[in-house]
Tab-separated table of C-alpha atoms in Angstrom:
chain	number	residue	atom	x	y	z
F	867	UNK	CA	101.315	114.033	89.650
F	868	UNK	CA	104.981	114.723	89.091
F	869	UNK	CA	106.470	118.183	88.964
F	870	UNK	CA	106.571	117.821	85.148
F	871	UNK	CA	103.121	116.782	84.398
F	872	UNK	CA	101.998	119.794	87.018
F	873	UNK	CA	103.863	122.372	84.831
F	874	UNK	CA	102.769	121.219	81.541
F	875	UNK	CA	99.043	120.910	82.972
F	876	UNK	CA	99.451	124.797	84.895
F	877	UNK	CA	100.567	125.955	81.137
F	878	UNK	CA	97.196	124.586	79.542
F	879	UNK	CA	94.976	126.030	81.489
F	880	UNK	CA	97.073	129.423	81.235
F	881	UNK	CA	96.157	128.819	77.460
F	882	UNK	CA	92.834	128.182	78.040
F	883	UNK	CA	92.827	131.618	79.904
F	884	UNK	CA	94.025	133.999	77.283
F	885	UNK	CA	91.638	132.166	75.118
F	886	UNK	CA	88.537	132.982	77.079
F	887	UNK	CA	89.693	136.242	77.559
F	888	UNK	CA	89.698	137.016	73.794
F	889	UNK	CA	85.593	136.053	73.835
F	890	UNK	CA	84.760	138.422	77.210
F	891	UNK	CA	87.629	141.391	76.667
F	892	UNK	CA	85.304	143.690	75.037
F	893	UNK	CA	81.910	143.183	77.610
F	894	UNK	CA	80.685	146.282	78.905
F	895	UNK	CA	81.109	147.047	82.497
F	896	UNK	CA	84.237	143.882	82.716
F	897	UNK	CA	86.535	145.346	85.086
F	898	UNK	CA	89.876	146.676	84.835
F	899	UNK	CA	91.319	144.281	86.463
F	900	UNK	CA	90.699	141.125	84.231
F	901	UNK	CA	92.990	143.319	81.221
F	902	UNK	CA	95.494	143.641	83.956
F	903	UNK	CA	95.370	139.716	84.722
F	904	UNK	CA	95.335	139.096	80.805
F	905	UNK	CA	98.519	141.321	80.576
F	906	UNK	CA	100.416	138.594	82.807
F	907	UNK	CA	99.742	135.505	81.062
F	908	UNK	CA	102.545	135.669	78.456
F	909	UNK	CA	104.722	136.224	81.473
F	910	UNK	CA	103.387	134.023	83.565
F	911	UNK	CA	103.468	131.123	80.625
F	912	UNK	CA	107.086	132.094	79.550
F	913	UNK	CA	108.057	131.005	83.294
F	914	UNK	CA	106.616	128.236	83.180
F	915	UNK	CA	108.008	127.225	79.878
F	916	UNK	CA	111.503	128.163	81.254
F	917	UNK	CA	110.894	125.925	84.410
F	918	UNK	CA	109.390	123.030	82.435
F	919	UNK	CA	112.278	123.174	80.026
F	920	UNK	CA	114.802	123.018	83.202
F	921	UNK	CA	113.045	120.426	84.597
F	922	UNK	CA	113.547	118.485	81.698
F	923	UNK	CA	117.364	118.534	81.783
F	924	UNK	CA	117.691	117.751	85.051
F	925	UNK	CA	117.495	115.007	87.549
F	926	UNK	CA	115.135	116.032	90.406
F	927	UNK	CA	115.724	114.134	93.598
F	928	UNK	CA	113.269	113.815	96.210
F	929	UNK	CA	114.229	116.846	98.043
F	930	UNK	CA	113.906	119.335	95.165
F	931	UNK	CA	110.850	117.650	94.136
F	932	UNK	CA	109.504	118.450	97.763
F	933	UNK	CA	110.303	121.979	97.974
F	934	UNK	CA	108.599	122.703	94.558
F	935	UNK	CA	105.520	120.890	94.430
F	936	UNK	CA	103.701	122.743	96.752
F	937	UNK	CA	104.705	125.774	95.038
F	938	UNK	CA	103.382	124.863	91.124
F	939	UNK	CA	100.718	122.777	92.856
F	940	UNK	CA	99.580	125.938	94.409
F	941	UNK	CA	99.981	127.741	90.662
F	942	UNK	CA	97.632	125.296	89.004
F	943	UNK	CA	95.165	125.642	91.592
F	944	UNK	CA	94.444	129.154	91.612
F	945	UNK	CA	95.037	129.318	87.439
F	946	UNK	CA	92.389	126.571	87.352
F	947	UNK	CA	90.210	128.602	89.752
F	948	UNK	CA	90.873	132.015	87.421
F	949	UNK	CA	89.983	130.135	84.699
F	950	UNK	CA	86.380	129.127	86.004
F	951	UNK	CA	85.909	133.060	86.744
F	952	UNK	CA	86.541	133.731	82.997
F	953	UNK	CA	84.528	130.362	81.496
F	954	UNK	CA	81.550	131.563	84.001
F	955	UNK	CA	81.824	134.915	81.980
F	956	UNK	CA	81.785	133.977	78.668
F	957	UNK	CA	79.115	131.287	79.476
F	958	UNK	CA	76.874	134.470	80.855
F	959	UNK	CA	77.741	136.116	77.183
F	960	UNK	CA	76.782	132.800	75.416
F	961	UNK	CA	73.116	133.421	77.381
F	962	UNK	CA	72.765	136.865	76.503
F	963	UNK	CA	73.342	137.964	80.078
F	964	UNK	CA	76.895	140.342	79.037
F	965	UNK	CA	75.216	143.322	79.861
F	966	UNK	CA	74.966	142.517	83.784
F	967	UNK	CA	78.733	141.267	83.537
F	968	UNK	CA	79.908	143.055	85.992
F	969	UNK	CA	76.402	141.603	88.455
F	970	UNK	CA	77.385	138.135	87.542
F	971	UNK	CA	80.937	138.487	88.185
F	972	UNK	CA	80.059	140.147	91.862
F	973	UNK	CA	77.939	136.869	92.595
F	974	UNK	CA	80.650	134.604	91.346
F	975	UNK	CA	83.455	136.195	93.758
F	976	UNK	CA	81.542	137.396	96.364
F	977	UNK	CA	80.383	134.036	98.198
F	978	UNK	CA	83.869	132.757	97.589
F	979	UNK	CA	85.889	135.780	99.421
F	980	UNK	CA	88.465	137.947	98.100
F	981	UNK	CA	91.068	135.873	97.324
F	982	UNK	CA	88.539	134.722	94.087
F	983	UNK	CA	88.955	138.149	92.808
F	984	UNK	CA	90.907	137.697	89.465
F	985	UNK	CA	93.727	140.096	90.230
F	986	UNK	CA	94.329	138.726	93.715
F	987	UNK	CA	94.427	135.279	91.788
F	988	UNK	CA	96.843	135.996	89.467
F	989	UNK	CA	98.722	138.537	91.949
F	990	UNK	CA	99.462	134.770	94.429
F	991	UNK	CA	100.057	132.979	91.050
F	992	UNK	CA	102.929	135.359	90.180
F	993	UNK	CA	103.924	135.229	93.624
F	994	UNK	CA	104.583	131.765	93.639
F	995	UNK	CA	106.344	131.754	90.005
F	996	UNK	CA	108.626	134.421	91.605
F	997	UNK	CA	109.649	131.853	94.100
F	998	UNK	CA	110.304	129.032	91.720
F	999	UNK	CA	112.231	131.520	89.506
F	1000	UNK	CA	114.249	132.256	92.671
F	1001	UNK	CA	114.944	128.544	93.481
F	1002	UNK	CA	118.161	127.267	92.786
F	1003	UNK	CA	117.051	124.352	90.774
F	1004	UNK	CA	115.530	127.141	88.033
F	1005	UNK	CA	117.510	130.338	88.590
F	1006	UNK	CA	119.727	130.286	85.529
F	1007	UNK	CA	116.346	129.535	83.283
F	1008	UNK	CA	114.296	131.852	84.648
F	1009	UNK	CA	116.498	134.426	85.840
F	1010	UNK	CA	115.439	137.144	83.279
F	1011	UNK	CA	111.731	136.612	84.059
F	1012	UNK	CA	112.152	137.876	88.039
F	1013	UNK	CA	111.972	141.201	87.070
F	1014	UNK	CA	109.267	141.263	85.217
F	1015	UNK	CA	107.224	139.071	87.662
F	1016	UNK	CA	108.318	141.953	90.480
F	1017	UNK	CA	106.995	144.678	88.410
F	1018	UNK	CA	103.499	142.828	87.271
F	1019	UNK	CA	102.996	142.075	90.886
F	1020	UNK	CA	103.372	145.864	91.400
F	1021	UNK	CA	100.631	146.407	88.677
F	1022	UNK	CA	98.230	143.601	90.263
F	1023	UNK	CA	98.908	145.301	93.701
F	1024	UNK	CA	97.793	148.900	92.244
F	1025	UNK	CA	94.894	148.128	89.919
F	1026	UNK	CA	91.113	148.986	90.786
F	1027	UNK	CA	89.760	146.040	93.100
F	1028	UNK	CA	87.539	144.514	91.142
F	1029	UNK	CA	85.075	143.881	93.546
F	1030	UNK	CA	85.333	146.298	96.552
F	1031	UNK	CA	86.319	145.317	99.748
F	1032	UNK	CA	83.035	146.954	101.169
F	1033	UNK	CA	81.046	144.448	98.746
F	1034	UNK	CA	82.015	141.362	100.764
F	1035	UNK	CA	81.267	142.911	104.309
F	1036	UNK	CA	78.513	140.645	105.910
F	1037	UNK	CA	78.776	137.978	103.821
F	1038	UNK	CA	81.309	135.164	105.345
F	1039	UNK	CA	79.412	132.448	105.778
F	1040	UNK	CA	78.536	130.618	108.930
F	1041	UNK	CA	79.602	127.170	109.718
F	1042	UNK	CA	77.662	126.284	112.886
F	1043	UNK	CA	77.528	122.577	114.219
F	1044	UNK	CA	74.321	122.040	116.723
F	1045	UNK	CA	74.028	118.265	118.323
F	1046	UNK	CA	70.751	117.755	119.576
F	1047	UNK	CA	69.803	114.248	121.051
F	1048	UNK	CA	67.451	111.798	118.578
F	1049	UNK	CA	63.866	112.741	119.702
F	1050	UNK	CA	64.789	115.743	121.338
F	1051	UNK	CA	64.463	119.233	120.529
F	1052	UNK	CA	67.190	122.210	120.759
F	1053	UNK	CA	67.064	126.238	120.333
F	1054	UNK	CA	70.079	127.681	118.278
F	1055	UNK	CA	71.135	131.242	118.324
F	1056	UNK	CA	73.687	133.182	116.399
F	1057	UNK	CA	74.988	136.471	116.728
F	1058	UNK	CA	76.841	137.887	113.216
F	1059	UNK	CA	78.084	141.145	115.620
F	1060	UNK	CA	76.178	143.673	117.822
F	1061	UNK	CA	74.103	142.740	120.610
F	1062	UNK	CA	71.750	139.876	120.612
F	1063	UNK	CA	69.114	138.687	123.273
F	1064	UNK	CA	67.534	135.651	123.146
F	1065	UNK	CA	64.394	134.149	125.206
F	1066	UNK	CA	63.555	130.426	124.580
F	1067	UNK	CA	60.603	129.710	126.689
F	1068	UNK	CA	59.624	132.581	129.165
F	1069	UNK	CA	61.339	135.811	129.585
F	1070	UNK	CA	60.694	137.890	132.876
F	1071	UNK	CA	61.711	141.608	132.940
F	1072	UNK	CA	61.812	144.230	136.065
F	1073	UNK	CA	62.088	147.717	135.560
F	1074	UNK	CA	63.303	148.061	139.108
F	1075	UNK	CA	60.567	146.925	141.291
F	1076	UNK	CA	60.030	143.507	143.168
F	1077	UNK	CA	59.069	140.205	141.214
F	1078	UNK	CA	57.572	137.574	142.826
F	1079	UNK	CA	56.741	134.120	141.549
F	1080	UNK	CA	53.793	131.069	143.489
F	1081	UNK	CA	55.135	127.509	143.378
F	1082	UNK	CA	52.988	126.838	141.169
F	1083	UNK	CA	54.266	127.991	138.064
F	1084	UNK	CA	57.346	126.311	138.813
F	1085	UNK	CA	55.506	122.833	138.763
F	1086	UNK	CA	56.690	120.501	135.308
F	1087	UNK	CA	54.084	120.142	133.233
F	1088	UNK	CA	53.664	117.126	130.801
């Protein structure tokens, strides 16, 4: 998808954003930081609108388009990813669940690490709309919008987490790979922290004293 279509896609689902916002804004218990994320959107769209609009009366060579992409590819992502957070929401309101908002939000985020909470979202989004306002390609559009990015960063750096750090201790999951021959059998152990002592087939212990073993219980048995 061209830089264009990227743009004009990132500012529909910004849209879509402030428009589930207006159904969940007034659940009980929604945190803090979802008003602050909702606060950014008009900025967020009016730099895109500014870039888009650039875009438009320009020619954008192969370079430029290089050194962009990743950025408002980036943007889109993490707006599209924002506005599952929300739909999941309002989709727990449409059930008649918006009284354990706050629950359902925790088990949304948590699995999916910190960087799913919706003011860390928007914080990167911002971010990276700082550095395509900085860009030479858009600086004379979107000049007057750098300041105001700056200072809703600020806000998005400041504001309440939304799901504690402590919340997500413990919870990374485990991606553990175990190759064990066809027809044979294998013993897997894993250790999240701590200590960890593990025995697979007989364990022999001495508390100091001699230990002493007859051949025979060294013999394979079939």
């Amino acid at each position: 998808m061209d830089p264009l279509s990227i743009i004009a896609s990132t500012i529909t689902v910004v849209e879509a954003i402030s428009s589930t916002y207006r159904a969940i804004q007034y659940l009980k218990g929604l945190p803090k930081a979802f008003n602050e994320a909702n606060q950014s959107l008009p900025l967020m769209e009016a730099t895109l609108d500014a870039a888009h609009s650039q875009l438009k009366r320009v020619t954008l060579d192969d370079a430029s388009a290089k050194a962009i992409e990743p950025i408002i590819t980036g943007c889109k992502e993490k707006a599209n990813a924002l506005l599952a957070i929300f739909q999941k929401i309002d989709n727990g309101r449409k059930d008649g669940k918006d009284g354990l908002v706050l629950e359902f939000y925790r088990r949304t985020v948590i699995p999916l690490g910190k960087a799913h909470r919706v003011e860390v979202l928007m914080k990167d989004i911002l971010e990276g709309l700082k550095k395509l306002a900085m860009n030479q390609l858009f600086k004379t559009a979107t000049q007057s919008q750098v300041a105001g990015l700056e200072k809703a960063i600020q806000a998005l750096s400041e504001v309440e987490p939304s799901v504690p750090d402590s919340d997500f201790e413990g919870s990374e999951l485990l991606n553990v790979t175990q190759n064990v021959s066809e027809g044979a059998t294998g013993n897997q152990a894993i250790n999240r922290g701590g200590n960890q002592e593990n025995v697979f087939g007989n364990q022999f212990q001495s508390q100091g004293g001699a230990m002493s073993f007859g051949t025979d219980f060294f013999k394979k048995t079939s």
